Coordinates of C-alpha atoms in Angstrom, one line a residue:
X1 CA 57.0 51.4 107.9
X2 CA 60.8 51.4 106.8
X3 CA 62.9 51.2 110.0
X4 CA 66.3 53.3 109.5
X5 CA 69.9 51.2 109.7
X6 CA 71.6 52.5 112.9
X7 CA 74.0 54.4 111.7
X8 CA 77.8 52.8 112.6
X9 CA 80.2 55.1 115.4
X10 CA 83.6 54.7 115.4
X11 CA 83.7 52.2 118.5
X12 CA 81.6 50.1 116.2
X13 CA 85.0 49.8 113.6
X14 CA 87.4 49.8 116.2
X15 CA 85.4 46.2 117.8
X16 CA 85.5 44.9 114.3
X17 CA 89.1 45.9 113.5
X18 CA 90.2 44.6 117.0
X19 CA 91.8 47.8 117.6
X20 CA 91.3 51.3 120.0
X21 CA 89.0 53.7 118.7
X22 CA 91.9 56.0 119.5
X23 CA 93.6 54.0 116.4
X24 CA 90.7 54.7 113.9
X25 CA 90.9 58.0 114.9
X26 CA 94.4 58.5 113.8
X27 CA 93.8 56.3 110.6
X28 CA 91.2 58.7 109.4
X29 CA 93.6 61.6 110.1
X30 CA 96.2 60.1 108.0
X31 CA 98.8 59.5 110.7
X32 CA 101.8 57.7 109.9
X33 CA 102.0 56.5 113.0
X34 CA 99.7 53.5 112.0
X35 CA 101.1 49.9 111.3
X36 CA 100.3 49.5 107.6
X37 CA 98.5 46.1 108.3
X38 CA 96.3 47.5 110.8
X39 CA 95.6 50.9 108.7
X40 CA 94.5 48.1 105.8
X41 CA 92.1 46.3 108.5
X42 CA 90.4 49.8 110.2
X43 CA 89.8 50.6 106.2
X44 CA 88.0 47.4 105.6
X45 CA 86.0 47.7 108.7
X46 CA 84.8 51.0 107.8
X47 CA 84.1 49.6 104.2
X48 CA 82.2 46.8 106.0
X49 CA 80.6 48.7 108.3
X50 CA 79.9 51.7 105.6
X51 CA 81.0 54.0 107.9
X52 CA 81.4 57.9 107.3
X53 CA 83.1 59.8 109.4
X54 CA 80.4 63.1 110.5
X55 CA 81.9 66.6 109.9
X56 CA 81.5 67.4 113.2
X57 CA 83.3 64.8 114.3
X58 CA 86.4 65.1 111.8
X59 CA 86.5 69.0 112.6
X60 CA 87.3 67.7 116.3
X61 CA 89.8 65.4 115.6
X62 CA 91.5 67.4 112.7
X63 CA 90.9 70.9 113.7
X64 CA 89.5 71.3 110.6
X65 CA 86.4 72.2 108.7
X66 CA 87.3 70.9 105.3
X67 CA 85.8 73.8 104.1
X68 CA 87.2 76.9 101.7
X69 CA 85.8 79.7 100.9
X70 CA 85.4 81.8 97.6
X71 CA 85.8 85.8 98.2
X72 CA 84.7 87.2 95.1
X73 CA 85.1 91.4 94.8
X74 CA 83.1 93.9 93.0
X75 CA 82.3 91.7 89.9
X76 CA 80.3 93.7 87.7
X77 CA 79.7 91.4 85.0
X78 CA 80.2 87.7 85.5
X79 CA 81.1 86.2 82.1
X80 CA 82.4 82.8 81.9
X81 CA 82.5 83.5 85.9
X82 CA 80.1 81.0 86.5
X83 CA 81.8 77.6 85.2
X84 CA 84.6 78.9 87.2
X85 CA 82.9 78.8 90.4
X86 CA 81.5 75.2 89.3
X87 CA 85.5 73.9 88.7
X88 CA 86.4 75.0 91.8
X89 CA 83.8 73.4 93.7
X90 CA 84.5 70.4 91.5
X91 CA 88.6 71.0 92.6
X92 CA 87.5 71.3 96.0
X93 CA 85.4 68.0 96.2
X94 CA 87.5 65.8 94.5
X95 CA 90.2 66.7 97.5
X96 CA 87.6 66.3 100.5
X97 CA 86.6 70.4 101.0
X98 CA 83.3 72.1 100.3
X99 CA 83.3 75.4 99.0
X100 CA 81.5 78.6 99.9
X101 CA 81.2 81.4 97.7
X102 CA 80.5 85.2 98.7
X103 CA 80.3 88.4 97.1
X104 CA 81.4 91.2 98.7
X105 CA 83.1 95.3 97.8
X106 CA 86.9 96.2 98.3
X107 CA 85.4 98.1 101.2
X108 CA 83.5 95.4 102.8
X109 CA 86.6 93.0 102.5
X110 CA 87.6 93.2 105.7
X111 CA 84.2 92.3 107.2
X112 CA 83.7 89.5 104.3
X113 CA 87.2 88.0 105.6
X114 CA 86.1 87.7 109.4
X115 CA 83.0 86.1 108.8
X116 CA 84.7 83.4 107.1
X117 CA 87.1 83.0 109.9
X118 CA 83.5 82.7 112.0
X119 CA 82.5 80.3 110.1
X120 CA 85.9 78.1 111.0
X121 CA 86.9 77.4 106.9
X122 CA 89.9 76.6 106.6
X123 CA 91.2 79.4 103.7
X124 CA 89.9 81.4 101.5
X125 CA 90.6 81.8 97.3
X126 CA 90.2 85.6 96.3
X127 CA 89.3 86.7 93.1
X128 CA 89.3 90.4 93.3
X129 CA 90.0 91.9 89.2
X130 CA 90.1 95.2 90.3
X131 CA 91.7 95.0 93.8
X132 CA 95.2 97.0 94.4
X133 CA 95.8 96.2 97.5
X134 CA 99.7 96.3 99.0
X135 CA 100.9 92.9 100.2
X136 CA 101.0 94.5 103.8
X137 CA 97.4 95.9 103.8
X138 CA 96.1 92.0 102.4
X139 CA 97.6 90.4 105.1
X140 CA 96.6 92.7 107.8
X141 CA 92.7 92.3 106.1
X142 CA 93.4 88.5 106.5
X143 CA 94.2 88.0 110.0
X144 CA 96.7 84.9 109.2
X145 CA 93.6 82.8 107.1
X146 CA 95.3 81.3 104.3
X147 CA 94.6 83.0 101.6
X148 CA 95.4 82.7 97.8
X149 CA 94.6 85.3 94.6
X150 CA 92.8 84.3 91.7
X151 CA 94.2 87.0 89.8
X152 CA 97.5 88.1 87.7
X153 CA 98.7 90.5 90.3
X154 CA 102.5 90.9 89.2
X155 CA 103.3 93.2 92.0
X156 CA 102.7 90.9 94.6
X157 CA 104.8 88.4 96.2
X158 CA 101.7 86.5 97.9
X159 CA 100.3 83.4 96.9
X160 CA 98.4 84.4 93.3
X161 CA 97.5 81.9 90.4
X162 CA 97.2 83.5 87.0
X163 CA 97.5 83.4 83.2
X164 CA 100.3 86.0 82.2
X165 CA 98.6 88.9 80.9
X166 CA 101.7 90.8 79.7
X167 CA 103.1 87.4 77.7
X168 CA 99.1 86.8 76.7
X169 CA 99.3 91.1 75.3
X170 CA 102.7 91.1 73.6
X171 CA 101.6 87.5 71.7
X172 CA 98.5 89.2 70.3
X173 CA 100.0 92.3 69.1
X174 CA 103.3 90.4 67.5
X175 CA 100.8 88.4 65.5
X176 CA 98.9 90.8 64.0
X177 CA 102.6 92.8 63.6
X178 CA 103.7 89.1 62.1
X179 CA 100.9 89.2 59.6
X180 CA 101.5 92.4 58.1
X181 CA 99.4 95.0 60.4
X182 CA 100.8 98.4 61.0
X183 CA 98.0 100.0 62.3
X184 CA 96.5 98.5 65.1
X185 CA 93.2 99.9 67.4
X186 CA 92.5 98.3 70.9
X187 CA 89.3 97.4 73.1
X188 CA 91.0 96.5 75.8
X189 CA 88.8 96.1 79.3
X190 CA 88.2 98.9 81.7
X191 CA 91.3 100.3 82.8
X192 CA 90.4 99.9 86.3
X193 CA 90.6 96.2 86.1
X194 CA 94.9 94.5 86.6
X195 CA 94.0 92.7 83.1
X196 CA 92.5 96.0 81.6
X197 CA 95.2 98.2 82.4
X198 CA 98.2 95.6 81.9
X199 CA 96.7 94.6 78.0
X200 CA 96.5 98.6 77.3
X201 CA 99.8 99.5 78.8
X202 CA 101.6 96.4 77.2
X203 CA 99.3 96.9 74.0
X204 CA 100.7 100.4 73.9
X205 CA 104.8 99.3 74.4
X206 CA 105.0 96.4 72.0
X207 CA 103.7 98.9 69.3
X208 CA 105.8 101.1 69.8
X209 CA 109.4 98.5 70.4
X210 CA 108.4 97.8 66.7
X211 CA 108.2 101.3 65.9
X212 CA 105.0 102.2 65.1
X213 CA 102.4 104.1 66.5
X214 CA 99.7 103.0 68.5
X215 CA 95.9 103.5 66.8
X216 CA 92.7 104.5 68.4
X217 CA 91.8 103.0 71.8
X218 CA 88.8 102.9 74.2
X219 CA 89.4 101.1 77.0
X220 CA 85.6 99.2 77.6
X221 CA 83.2 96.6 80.0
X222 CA 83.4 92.7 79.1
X223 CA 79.8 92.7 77.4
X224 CA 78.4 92.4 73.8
X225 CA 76.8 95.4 73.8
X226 CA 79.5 97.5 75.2
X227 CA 82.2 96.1 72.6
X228 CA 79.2 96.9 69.8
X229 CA 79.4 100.6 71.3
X230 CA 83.2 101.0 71.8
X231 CA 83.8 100.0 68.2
X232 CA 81.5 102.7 66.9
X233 CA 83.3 104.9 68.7
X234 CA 86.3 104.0 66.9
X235 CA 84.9 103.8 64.0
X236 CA 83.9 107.4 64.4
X237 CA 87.2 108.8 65.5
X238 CA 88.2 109.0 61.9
X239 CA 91.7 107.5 62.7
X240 CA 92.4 104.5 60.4
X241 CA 93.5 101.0 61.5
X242 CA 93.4 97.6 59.5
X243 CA 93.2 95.1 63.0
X244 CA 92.0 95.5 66.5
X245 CA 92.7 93.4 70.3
X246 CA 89.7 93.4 72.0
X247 CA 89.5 92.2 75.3
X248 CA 87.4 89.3 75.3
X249 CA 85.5 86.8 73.2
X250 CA 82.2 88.2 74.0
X251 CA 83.4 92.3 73.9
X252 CA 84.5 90.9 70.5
X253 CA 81.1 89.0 68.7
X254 CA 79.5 93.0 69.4
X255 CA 82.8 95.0 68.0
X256 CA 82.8 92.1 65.1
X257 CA 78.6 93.5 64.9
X258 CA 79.6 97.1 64.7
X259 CA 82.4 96.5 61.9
X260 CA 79.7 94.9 59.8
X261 CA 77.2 97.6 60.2
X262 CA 79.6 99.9 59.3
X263 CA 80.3 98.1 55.9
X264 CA 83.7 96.2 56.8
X265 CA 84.7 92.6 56.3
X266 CA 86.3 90.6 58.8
X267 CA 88.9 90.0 57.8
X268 CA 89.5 91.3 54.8
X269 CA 89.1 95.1 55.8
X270 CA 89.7 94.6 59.7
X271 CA 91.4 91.3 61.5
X272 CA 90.2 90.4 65.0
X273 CA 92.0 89.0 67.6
X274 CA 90.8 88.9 71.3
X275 CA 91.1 86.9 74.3
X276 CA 89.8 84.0 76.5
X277 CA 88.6 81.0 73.9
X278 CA 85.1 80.7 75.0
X279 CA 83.0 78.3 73.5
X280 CA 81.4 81.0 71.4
X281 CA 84.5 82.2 69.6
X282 CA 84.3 78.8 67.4
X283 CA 81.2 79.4 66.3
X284 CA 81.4 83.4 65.2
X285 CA 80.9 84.4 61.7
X286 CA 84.3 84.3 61.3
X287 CA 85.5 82.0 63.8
X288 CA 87.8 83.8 66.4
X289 CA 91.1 84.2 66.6
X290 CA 92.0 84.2 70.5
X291 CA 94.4 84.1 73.2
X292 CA 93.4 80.8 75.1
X293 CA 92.5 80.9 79.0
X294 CA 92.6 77.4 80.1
X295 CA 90.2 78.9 83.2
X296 CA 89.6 75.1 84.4
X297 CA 93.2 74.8 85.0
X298 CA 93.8 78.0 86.8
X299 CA 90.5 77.3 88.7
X300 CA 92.0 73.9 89.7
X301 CA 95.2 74.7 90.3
X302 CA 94.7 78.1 92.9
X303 CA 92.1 75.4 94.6
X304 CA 95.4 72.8 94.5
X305 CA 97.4 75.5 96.0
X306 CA 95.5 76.6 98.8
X307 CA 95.2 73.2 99.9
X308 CA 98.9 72.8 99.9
X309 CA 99.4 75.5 102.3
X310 CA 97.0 74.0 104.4
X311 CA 98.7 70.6 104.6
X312 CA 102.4 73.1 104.6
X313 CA 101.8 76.1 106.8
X314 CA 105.6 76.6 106.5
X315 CA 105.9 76.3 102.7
X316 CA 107.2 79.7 101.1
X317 CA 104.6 81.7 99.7
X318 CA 105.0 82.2 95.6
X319 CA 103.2 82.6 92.4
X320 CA 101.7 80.0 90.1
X321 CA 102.3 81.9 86.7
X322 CA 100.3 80.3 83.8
X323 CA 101.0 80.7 80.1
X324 CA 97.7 80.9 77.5
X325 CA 98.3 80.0 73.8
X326 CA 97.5 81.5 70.3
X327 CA 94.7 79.7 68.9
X328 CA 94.2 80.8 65.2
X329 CA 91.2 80.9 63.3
X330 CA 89.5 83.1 60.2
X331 CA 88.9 86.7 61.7
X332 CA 92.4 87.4 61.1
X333 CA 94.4 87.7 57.9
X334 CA 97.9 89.5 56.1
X335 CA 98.2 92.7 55.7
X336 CA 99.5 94.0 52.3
X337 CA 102.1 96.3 52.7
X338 CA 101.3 98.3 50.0
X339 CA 97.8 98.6 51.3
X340 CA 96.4 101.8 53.1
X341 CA 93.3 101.7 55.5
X342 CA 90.7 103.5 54.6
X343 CA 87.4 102.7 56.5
X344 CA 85.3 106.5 55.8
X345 CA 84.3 104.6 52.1
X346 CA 83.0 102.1 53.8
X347 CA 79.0 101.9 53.0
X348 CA 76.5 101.5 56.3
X349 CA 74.2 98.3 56.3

């Protein structure tokens, strides 16, 4: 029969320290009140002693849970969604908070928002792609829980952590424009997505601050088989171009599909350019050239951020705007200037 070690309380550390249990109390909340010498003998005591503080017990005596909670909004297709939820946790743990994830519709926010304040977490990271949502409205929704985006949300002044999509845009169309392109086509993701409709407005303006007309677009969903489709559709428009921005790595492997199919080298006949450097866009037949989403970083700093707030309830709200880099590799090429697009020759396969 294995007998269980009784478990040590916080009287047990404050007898061995020497000290009030009132003092261990205030040395596990981090007071500054605490002598330094007898903040070093309540931490060796608990070492001793192996004591961890219960979560109930903290919550009492910090008026916290130590929790956060993930609000994610109509997702439709998760992506690299996944390891992002899995650096946040990580982001989360390493600074002493569990995180919660749930899934919920722009027009169950509200409810989604409550029950986290039921369940007593401390804040609450939002990604919500699609949400438009005045500053006003997302406040009134949150009740005062501290609350930061996940998103590139240029019109708000909120607390937001993104990657630049307009800077991430204009870079991927001046390089092709660099490299001799003067007929570019765009994938770019559903328009009702902030990304989608900032990468085909921006897509759009750069083309035409250089002076030259924009080429086909169709505006499609982040998955292989939808960027397979879409380029078809381009493909059957008629209307020539000798380089396309697709939206994402993976829209981009089924566009990259459809081009071959359809005849075309990559990139000899068509350059590709997308976004996001997944792992996959190393390995494509050619390798991708991309704009890079450092997603661990933006995942770790919006966790970073909302725990700063906690710890500053007064600090001035602001946005954490992050830059992406170019990261070029063999499905894009020059353009002769000489050359003209032609893609109707082309012979199916």
């Amino acid at each position: 029969m294995t007998v269980r070690k009784k478990k040590s309380t916080i009287r047990d550390v404050a007898k061995l320290a020497g000290v009030s249990y009132q003092t261990v109390s205030r040395v596990m909340n981090e007071s500054e009140s605490v002598a330094e010498e007898t903040r070093r003998r309540v931490l060796q005591a608990m070492k001793e002693l192996d004591f961890v503080p219960s979560k109930v017990a903290r919550m009492l005596s910090t008026h916290r849970s130590h929790t956060l909670e993930l609000v994610v909004v109509s997702i439709r297709h998760g992506g690299r969604f996944a390891d992002s939820i899995k650096s946040m946790a990580l982001a989360a743990r390493d600074a002493g908070y569990d995180l919660l994830v749930t899934m919920t519709t722009r027009e169950e926010l509200g409810a989604a928002l409550e029950n986290a304040a039921a369940r007593l977490v401390d804040g609450v990271i939002m990604h919500a792609p699609s949400l438009d949502i005045s500053d006003a409205d997302l406040l009134e929704i949150a009740g005062g829980m501290p609350l930061v985006r996940r998103d590139y949300v240029p019109t708000s002044k909120l607390a937001w952590v993104g990657f630049d999509q307009i800077y991430a845009t204009r870079m991927a169309v001046e390089y092709l424009i660099k490299l001799g392109h003067r007929q570019i086509a765009a994938i770019p993701p559903s328009l009702d997505l902030i990304n989608g409709h900032l990468r085909h407005t921006v897509w759009r303006e750069t083309l035409l601050h250089h002076g030259l007309q924009p080429g086909p677009v169709c505006p499609s969903q982040y998955t292989f088989t939808n960027g397979y489709d879409t380029m078809q559709q381009l493909l059957a428009s008629g209307q020539p171009f000798s380089a396309v921005m697709v939206g994402s790595d993976t829209m981009a492997l089924g566009a990259m599909r459809a081009l071959r199919v359809h005849g075309l080298r990559i990139p000899a006949d068509v350059s590709v350019i997308s976004f996001d450097n997944a792992e996959l866009a190393a390995y494509t037949e050619p390798p991708l050239t991309t704009i890079d989403f450092d997603f661990v970083q933006q995942d770790t700093t919006v966790v970073k951020y909302l725990i700063e707030i906690l710890n500053n309830p007064d600090m001035k709200l602001h946005q954490r705007i992050l830059l992406p880099d170019l990261v070029i590799r063999e499905s894009t090429c020059e353009w002769p200037t000489d050359r003209s697009v032609d893609h109707s020759q082309a012979p199916e396969k």
